[in-house]
Coordinates of C-alpha atoms in Angstrom, one line a residue:
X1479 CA 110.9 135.8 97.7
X1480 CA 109.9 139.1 95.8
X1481 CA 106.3 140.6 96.5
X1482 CA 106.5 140.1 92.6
X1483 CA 107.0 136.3 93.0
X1484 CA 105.0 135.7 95.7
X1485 CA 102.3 137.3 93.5
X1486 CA 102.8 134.7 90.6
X1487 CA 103.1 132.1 93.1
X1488 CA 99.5 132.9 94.8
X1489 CA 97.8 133.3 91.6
X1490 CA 97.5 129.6 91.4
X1491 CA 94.5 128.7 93.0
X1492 CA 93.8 126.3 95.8
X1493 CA 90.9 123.8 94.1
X1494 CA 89.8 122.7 97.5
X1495 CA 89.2 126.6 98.9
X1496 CA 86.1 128.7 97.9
X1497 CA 85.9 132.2 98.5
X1498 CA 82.9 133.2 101.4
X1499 CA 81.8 136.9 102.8
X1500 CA 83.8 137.6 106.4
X1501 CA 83.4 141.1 108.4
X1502 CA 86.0 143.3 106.8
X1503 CA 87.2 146.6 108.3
X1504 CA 87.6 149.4 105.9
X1505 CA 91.6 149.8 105.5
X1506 CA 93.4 152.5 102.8
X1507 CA 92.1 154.9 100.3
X1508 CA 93.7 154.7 97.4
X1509 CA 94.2 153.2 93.7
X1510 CA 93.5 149.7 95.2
X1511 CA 90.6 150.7 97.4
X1512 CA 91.1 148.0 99.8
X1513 CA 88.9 146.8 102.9
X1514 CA 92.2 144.6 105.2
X1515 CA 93.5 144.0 108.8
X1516 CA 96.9 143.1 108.8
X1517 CA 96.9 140.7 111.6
X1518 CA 95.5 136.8 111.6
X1519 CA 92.3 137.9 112.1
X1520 CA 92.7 139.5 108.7
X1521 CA 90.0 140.3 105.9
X1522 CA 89.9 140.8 102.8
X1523 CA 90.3 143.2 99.3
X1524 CA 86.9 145.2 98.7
X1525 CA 85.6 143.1 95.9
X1526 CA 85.3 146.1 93.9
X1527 CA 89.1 145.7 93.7
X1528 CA 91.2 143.8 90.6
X1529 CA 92.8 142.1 92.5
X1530 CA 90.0 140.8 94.9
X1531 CA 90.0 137.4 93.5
X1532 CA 93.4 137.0 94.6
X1533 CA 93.0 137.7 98.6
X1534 CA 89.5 136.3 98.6
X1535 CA 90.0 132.8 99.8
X1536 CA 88.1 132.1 103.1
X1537 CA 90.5 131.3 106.4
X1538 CA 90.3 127.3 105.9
X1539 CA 91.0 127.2 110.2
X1540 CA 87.6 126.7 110.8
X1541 CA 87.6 123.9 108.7
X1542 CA 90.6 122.1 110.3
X1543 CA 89.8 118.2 110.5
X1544 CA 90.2 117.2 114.5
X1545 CA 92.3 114.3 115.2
X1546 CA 93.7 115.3 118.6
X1547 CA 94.4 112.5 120.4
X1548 CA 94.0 110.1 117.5
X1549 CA 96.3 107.7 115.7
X1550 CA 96.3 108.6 112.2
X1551 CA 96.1 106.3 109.3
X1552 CA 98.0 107.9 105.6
X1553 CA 94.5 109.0 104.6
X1554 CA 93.9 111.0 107.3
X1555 CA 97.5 112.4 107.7
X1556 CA 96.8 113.6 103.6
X1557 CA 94.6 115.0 104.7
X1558 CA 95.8 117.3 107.4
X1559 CA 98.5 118.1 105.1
X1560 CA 96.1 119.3 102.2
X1561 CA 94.8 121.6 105.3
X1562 CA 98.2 122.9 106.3
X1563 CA 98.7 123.6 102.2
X1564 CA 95.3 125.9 102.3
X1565 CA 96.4 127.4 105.3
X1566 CA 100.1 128.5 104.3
X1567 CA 98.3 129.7 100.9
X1568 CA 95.9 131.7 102.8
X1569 CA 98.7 132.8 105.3
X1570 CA 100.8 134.0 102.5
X1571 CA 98.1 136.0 100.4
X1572 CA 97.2 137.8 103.8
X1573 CA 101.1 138.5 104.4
X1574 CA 101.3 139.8 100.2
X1575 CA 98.1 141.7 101.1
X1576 CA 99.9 143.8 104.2
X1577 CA 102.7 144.5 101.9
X1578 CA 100.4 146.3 99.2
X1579 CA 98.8 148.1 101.4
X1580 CA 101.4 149.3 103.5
X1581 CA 103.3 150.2 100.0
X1582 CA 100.2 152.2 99.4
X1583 CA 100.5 154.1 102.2
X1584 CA 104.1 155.1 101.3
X1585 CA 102.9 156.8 97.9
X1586 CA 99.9 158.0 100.0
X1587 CA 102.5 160.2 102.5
X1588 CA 104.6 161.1 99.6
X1589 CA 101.8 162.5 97.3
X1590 CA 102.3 166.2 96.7
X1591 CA 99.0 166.6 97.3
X1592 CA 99.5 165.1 101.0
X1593 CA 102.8 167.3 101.4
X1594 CA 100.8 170.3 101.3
X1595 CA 99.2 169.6 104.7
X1596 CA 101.7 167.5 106.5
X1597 CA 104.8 169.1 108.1
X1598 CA 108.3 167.7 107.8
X1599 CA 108.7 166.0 111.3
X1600 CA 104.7 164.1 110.7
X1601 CA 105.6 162.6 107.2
X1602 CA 109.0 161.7 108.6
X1603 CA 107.3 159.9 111.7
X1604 CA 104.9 158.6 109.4
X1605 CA 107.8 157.3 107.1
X1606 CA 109.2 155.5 110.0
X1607 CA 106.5 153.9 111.4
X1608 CA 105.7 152.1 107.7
X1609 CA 108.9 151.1 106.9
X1610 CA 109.4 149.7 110.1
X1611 CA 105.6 147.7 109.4
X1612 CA 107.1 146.9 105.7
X1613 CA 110.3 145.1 107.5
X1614 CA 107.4 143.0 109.8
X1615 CA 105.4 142.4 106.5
X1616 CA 108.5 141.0 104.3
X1617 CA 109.6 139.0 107.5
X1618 CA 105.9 137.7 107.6
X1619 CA 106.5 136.6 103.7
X1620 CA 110.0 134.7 104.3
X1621 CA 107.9 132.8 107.2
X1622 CA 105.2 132.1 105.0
X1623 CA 107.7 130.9 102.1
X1624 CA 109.0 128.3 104.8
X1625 CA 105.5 127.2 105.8
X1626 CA 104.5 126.5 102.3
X1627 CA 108.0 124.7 101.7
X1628 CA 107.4 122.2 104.3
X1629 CA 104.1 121.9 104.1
X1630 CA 104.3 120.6 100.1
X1631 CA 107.6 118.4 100.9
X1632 CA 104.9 116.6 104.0
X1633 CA 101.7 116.8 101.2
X1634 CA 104.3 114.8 98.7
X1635 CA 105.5 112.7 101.2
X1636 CA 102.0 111.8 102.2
X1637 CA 100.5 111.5 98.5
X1638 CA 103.6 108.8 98.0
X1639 CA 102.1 106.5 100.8
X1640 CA 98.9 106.9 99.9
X1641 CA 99.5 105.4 96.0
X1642 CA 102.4 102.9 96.9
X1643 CA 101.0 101.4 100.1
X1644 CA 103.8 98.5 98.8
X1645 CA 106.5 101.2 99.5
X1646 CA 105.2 101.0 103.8
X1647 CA 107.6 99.7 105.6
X1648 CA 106.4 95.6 106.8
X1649 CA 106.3 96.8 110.6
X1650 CA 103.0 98.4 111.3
X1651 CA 103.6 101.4 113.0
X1652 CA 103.8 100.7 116.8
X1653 CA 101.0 101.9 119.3
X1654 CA 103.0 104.0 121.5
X1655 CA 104.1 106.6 118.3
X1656 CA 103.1 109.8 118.5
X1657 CA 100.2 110.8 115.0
X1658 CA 100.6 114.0 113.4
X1659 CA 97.2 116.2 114.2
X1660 CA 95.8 118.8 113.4
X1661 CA 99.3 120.9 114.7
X1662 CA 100.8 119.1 112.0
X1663 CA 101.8 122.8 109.9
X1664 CA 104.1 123.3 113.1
X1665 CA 105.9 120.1 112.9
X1666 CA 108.9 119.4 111.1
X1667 CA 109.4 117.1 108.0
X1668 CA 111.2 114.9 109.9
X1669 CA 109.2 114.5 112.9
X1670 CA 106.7 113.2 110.2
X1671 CA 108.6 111.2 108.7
X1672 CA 110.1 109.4 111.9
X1673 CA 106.0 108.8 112.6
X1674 CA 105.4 107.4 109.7
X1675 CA 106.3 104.1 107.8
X1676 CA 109.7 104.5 105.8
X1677 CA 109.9 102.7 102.4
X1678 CA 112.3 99.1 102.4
X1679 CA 114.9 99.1 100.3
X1680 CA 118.2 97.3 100.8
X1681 CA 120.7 97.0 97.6
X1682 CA 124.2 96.4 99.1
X1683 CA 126.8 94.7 98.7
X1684 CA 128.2 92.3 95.8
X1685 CA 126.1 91.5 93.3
X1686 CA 124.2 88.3 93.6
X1687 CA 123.8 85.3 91.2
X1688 CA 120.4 86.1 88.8
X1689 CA 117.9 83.7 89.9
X1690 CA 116.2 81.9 87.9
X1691 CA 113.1 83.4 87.6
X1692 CA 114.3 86.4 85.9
X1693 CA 115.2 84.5 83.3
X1694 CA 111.9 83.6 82.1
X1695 CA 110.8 87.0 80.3
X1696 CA 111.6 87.4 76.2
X1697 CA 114.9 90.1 76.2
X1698 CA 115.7 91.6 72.9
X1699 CA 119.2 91.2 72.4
X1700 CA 120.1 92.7 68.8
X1701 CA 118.2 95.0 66.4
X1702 CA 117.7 93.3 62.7
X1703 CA 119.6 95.4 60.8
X1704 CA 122.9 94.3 62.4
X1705 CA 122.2 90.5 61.7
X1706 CA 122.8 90.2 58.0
X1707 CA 123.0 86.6 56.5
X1708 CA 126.9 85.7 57.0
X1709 CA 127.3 87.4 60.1
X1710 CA 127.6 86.3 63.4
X1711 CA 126.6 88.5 66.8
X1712 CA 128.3 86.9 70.6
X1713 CA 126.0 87.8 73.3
X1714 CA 126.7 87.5 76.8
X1715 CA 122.9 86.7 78.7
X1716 CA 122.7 85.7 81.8
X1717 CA 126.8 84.8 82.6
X1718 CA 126.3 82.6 79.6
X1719 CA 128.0 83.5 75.8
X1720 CA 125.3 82.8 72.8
X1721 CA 125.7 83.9 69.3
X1722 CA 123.6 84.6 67.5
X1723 CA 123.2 84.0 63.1
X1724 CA 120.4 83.5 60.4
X1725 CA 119.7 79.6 58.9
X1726 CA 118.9 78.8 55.7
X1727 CA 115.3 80.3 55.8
X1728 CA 116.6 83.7 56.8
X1729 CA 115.3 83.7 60.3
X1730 CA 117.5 83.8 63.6
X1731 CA 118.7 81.2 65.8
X1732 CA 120.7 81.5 69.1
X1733 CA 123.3 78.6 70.0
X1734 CA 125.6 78.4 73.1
X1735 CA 129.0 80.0 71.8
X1736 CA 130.7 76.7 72.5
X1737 CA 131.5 73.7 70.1
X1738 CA 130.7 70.1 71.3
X1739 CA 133.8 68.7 70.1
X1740 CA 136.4 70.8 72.2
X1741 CA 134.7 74.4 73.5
X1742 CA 136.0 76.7 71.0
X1743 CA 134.4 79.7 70.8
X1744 CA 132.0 79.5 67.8
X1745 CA 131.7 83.2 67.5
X1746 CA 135.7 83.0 65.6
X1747 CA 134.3 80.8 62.8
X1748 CA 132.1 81.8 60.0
X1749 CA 128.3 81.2 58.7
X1750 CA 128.4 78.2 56.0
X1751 CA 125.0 78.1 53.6
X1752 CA 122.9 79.1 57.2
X1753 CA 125.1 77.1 60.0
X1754 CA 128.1 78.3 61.9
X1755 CA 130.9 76.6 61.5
X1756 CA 133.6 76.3 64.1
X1757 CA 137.0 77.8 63.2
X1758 CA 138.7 74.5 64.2
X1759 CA 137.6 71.8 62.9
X1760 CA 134.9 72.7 60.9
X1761 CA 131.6 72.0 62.4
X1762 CA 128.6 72.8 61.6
X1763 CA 125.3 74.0 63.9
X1764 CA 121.8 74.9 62.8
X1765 CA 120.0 77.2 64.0
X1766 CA 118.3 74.7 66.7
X1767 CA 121.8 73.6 67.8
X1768 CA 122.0 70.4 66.2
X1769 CA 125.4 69.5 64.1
X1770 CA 124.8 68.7 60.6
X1771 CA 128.1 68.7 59.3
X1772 CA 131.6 67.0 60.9
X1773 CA 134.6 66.9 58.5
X1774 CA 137.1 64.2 58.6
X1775 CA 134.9 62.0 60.6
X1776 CA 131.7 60.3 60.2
X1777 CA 128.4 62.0 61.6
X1778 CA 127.3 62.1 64.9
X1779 CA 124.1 62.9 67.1
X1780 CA 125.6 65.9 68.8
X1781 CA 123.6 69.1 69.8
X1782 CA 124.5 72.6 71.6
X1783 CA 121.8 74.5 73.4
X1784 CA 120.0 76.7 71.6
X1785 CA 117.3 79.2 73.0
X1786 CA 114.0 80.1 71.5
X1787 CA 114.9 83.2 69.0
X1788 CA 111.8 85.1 67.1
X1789 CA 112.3 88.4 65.1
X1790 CA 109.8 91.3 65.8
X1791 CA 109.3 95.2 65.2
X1792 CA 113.2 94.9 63.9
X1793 CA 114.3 93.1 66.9
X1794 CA 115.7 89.8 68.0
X1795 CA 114.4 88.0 70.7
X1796 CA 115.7 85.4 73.2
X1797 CA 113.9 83.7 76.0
X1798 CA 116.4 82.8 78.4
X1799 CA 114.7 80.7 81.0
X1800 CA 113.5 76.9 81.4
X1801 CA 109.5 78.1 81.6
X1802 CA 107.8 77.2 78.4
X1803 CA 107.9 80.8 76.4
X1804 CA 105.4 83.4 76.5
X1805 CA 102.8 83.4 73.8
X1806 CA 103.4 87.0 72.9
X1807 CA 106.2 89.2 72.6
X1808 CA 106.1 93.2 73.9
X1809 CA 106.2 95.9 71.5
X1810 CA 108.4 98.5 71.9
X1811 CA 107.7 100.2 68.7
X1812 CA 107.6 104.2 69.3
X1813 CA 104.1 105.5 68.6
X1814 CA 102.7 106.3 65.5
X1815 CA 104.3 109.2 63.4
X1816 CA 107.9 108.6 64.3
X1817 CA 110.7 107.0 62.3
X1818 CA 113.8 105.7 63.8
X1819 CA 116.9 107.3 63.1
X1820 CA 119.8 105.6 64.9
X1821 CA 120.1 102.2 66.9
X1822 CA 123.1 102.1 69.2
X1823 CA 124.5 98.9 70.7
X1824 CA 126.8 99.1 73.7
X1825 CA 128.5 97.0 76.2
X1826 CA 128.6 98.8 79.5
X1827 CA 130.7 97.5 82.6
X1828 CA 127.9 97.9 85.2
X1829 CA 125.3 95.9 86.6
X1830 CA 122.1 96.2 84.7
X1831 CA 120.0 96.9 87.6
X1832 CA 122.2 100.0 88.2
X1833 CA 122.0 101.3 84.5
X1834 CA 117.9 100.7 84.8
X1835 CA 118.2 102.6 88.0
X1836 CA 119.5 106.0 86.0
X1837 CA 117.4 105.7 83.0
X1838 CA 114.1 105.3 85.4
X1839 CA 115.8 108.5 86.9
X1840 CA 115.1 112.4 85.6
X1841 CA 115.8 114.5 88.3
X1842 CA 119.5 114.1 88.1
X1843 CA 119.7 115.6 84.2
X1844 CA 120.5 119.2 85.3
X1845 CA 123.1 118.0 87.3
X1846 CA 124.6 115.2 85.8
X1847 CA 124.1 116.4 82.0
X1848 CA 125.5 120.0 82.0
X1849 CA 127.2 119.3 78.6
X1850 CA 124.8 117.9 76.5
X1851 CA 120.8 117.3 76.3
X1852 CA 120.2 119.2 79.5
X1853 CA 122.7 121.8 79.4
X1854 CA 120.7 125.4 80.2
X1855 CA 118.0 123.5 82.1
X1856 CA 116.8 125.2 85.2
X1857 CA 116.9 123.4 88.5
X1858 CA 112.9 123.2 89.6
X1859 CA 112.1 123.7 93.3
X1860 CA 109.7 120.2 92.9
X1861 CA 110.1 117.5 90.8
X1862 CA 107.3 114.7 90.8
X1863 CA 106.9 111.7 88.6
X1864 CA 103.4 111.1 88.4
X1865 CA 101.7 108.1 87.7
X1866 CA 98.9 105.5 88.5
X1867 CA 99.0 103.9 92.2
X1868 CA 99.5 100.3 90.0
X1869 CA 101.4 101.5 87.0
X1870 CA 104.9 101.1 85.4
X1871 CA 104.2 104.5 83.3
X1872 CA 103.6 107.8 84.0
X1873 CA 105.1 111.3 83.4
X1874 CA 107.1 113.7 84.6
X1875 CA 106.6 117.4 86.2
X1876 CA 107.8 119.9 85.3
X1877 CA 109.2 118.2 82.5
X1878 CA 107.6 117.1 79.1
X1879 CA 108.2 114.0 79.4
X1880 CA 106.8 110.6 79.6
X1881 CA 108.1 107.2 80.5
X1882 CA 107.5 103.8 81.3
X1883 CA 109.1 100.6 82.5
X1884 CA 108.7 97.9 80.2
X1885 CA 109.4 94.6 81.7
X1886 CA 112.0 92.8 82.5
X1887 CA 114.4 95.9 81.4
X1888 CA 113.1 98.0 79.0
X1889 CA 112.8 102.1 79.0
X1890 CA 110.6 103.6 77.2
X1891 CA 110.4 107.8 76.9
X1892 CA 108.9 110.2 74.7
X1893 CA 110.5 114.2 75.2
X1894 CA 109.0 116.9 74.0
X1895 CA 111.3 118.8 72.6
X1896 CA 112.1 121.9 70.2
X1897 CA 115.5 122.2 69.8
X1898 CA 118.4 120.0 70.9
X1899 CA 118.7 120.8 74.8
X1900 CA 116.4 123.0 75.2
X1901 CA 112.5 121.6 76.3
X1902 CA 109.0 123.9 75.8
X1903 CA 106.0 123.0 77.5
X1904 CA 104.7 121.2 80.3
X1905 CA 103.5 118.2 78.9
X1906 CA 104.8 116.6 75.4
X1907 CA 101.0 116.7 74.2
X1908 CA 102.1 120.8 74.6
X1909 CA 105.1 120.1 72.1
X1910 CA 105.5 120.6 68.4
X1911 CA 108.0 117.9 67.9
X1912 CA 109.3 114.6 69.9
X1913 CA 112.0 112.1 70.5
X1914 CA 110.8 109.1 71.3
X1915 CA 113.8 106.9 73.3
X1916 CA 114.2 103.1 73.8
X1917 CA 117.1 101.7 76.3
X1918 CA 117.5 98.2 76.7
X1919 CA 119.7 96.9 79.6
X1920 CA 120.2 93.1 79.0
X1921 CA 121.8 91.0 82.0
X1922 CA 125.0 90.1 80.3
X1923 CA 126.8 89.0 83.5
X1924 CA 126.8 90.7 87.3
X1925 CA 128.9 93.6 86.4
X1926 CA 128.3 94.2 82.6
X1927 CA 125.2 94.9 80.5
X1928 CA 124.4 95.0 77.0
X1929 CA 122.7 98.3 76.2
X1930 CA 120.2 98.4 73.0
X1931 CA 119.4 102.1 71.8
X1932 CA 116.9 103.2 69.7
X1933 CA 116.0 106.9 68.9
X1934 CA 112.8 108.0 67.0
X1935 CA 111.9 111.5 65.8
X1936 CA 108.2 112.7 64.6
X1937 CA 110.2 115.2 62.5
X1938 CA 113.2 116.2 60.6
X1939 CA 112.9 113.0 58.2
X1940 CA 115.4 114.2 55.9
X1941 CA 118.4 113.4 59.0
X1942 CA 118.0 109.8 58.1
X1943 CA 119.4 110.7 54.3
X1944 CA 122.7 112.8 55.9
X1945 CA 125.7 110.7 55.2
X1946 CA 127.6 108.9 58.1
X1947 CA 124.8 110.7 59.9
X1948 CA 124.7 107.4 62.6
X1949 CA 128.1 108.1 63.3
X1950 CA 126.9 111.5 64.9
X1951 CA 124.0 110.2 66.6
X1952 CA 126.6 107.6 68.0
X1953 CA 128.7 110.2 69.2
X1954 CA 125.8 112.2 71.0
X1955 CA 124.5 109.2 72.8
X1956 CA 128.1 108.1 74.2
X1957 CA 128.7 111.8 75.6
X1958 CA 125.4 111.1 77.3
X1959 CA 126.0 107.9 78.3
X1960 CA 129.6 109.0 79.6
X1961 CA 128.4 111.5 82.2
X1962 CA 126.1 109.0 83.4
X1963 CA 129.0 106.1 83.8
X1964 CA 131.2 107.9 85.9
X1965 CA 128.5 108.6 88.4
X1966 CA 127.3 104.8 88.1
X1967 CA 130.6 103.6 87.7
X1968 CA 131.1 105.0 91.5
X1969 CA 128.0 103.9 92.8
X1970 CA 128.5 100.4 91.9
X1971 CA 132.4 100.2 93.5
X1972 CA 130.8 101.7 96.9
X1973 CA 127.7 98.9 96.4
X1974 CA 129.7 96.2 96.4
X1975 CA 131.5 97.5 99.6
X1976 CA 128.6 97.4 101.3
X1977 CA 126.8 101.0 100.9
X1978 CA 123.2 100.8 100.0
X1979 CA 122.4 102.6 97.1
X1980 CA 118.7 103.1 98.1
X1981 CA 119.3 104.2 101.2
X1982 CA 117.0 107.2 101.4
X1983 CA 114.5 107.1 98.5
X1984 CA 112.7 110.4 98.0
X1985 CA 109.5 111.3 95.8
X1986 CA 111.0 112.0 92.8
X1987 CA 112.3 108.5 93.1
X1988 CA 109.1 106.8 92.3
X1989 CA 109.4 104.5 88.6
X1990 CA 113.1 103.4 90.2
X1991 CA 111.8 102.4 93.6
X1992 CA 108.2 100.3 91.9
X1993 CA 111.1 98.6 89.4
X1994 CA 112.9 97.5 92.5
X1995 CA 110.1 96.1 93.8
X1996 CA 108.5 94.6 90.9
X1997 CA 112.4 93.2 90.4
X1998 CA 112.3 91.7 94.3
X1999 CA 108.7 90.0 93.7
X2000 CA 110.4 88.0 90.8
X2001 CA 113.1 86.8 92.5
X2002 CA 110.9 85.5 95.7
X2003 CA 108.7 83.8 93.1
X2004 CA 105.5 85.9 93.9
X2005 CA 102.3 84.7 92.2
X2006 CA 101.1 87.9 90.8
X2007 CA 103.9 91.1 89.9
X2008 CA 103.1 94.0 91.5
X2009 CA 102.3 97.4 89.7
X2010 CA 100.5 95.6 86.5
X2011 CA 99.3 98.1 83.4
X2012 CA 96.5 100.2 85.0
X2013 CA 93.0 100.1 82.6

């Protein structure tokens, strides 16, 4: 790191630290009229000085918390680690501090002024002596880098525990284990780690049979505009086919894609004055599954399944499961001041949990999406997805944007955004304009998912005027969609093999591991779903 780096980088300041008054010893004369020793025992800039609010921060040693000899819990181990961070931040503005200083002294030996009184052989033993101090100094710097590297990764590490205490491993940590103390800024990452509770993730192998339980959530399964009055939609759900039509009174229904008389595919026939009527021998269903209409032969009591089917916010809704159906359906309208410009129906040939998996996932989009929405981003040293210790929700750092999880496998993300690929600010309230994103991933069988896209904008109305201007949008979303599939594509062959595909969550991973989780408790039939809407 540059002393011109460094200098940006210790310009943030610590919240925790407060400046105090320590014995100084008078150092350089000079432009920065400076009051330092360069060792660990170091003081500080005369406060005369411009930049004596940058090296004024008190040595937090003193202030150390003592657990030697104790067993930490999370709390306490935080807090050692917010202690090792104001230490390496001190540690580093005293190293930055020896640099300028000892860079003052060069221009001090080389002023003319100086020359005048100085003989050849002093300034050049001067010369030597400071630049080999300068080499110490920058050494100190690449040191101090590390600490401050390692000491974040443990603080993030840490601060993960402490808000998803559902993420500690079952085990309690056993008796005999060494607890990180007050040495902790010596100790490795993964000596922490090994000391503390690792999160409990386990998705291997083939894809199971959806239980039951899952089943009992409303899934949106079309958009309106695609379900005009004489056409039919076949849906997969749950390894069962439906279709979908509109009755008489123009609202939706959703049979089983299967005649009674001799299991031919509905979905070939046609829509007859609001029923479907099977392509062979001429059928007829209502919306509610019931035949009203048998050609050739007198009438019969016959009935196909149907599923509950409501229409909302330009969406069709299915409830899937045998629990009586919630009163209330989510809204995944995008907020106020956006139009929608494109919806974007897919089928995908992976396992929706996988799919949910990348869109709950930003950190991989300077990697993965070179060519399109992310191409020119800059890889950040930290990413962090920050949200409440109970939410689904949150937003991402250092990118603007947010995102939430809405059950059972919904996305929704707002990006800040100013041009296509390119992102300003640091939080989307910072942006001028937005695109607001909906993905939904329904279960259409254990290795293929329906995908529902929606895109808002809060500007540029005019797009939705452009001629075949969907077919574009279409076209952007499948590139974007293509660079993830190959990636998830591999992940899922290697998952059914056996490889676990949560093997080592990290920080960044946080929305992806709380939907595994909030997944899991469904399955086991838990009375209360974890990470419920925070107040």
């Amino acid at each position: 790191m540059t002393a011109f780096a460094t200098a940006a980088v210790l310009s943030l300041p610590i919240s925790l630290c407060r400046s105090s008054k320590l014995n100084c010893k008078k150092g350089v004369r000079g432009g920065f009229g400076v009051f330092a020793v360069l060792r660990e025992e170091g003081g500080f800039l005369d406060k005369k000085s411009t930049w004596g609010p940058l090296f004024d921060v008190e040595d937090p040693r003193s202030k150390m918390p003592q657990f030697k000899g104790k067993f930490l819990d999370v709390y306490q181990a935080l807090e050692v680690a917010r202690y090792d961070i104001q230490y390496c931040d001190w540690r580093a503005r005293q190293d930055l501090l020896t640099i300028m200083i000892l860079h003052e002294k060069v221009v001090e030996v080389l002023n003319p002024l100086a020359r005048d009184y100085k003989s050849i052989g002093t300034m050049k033993k001067e010369l030597a002596e400071l630049q080999d101090a300068l080499a110490q100094a920058h050494r100190q710097v690449h040191i101090s880098e590390a600490r401050v590297s390692t000491a974040l990764d443990k603080l993030a590490y840490m601060e993960e525990l402490v808000n998803d205490k559902l993420l500690q491993d079952r085990n309690p940590v056993e008796p005999d284990q060494a607890s990180p103390s007050s040495s902790t800024s010596t100790q490795s990452l993964d000596t922490v780690k090994e000391m503390l509770p690792r999160k409990n993730l386990n998705v291997s192998g083939p894809v199971q049979p959806y239980h039951p339980r899952l089943k009992n959530f409303w899934y949106p399964v079309a958009f309106s505009t695609d379900l005009k009055d004489d056409i039919m939609i076949p849906i997969d759900c749950f390894e069962e086919s439906w279709v979908l039509f509109r009755g008489k009174d123009g609202k939706p229904g959703c049979v089983r894609d299967t005649c009674a008389h001799r299991a031919c595919p509905l979905h070939l026939g046609s829509v007859n004055e609001g029923r479907i009527q099977c392509p062979y021998h001429g059928w007829e269903y209502s919306t509610d599954g019931k035949c009203e209409k048998m050609p050739s032969t007198r009438l019969l009591n016959v009935k196909i399944k149907s599923l509950p089917c409501f229409e909302q916010e330009g969406m069709i809704w299915v409830w899937p499961g045998s629990d009586p159906p919630a009163a209330t359906l989510p809204s995944l309208q995008p907020p106020p001041g956006f139009q929608v410009h494109a919806e974007i129906v897919m089928e995908l040939p992976v396992e929706h949990g996988l799919l949910l998996d990348n869109l709950l996932d930003l950190a991989h989009a300077p990697f993965t999406h070179t060519s399109t929405f992310a191409k020119g981003w800059a890889v950040p040293s930290l990413v962090k997805f920050l949200t409440p210790a109970s939410g689904l929700q949150g937003y991402w750092d250092p990118y603007p944007i947010d995102m939430e999880f809405q059950p059972p496998c919904m996305v929704l993300s707002t990006i800040g955004i100013s041009k296509p690929g390119k992102l300003e600010g640091q939080t989307t309230r910072e942006c001028a304009t937005h695109l607001h994103q909906l993905h939904v991933c329904l279960p259409s069988s254990r290795n293929k998912t329906r995908l529902l896209y929606r895109m808002s904008l809060d500007f540029a109305p005019v797009l939705k005027h452009v001629p075949f201007m969907h077919y574009l949008w279409r076209h952007f979303a499948e590139q974007v969609l293509n660079e993830d599939l190959r990636l998830v594509l591999g992940q899922q062959e290697r998952m059914i093999n056996g490889a676990n595909v949560w093997n080592w969550p990290v920080s960044y991973d946080k929305l992806g591991v709380r939907y595994r989780l909030w997944r899991d408790a469904v399955d086991k039939g838990a009375r209360q779903l974890p990470f419920g809407k925070s107040t």
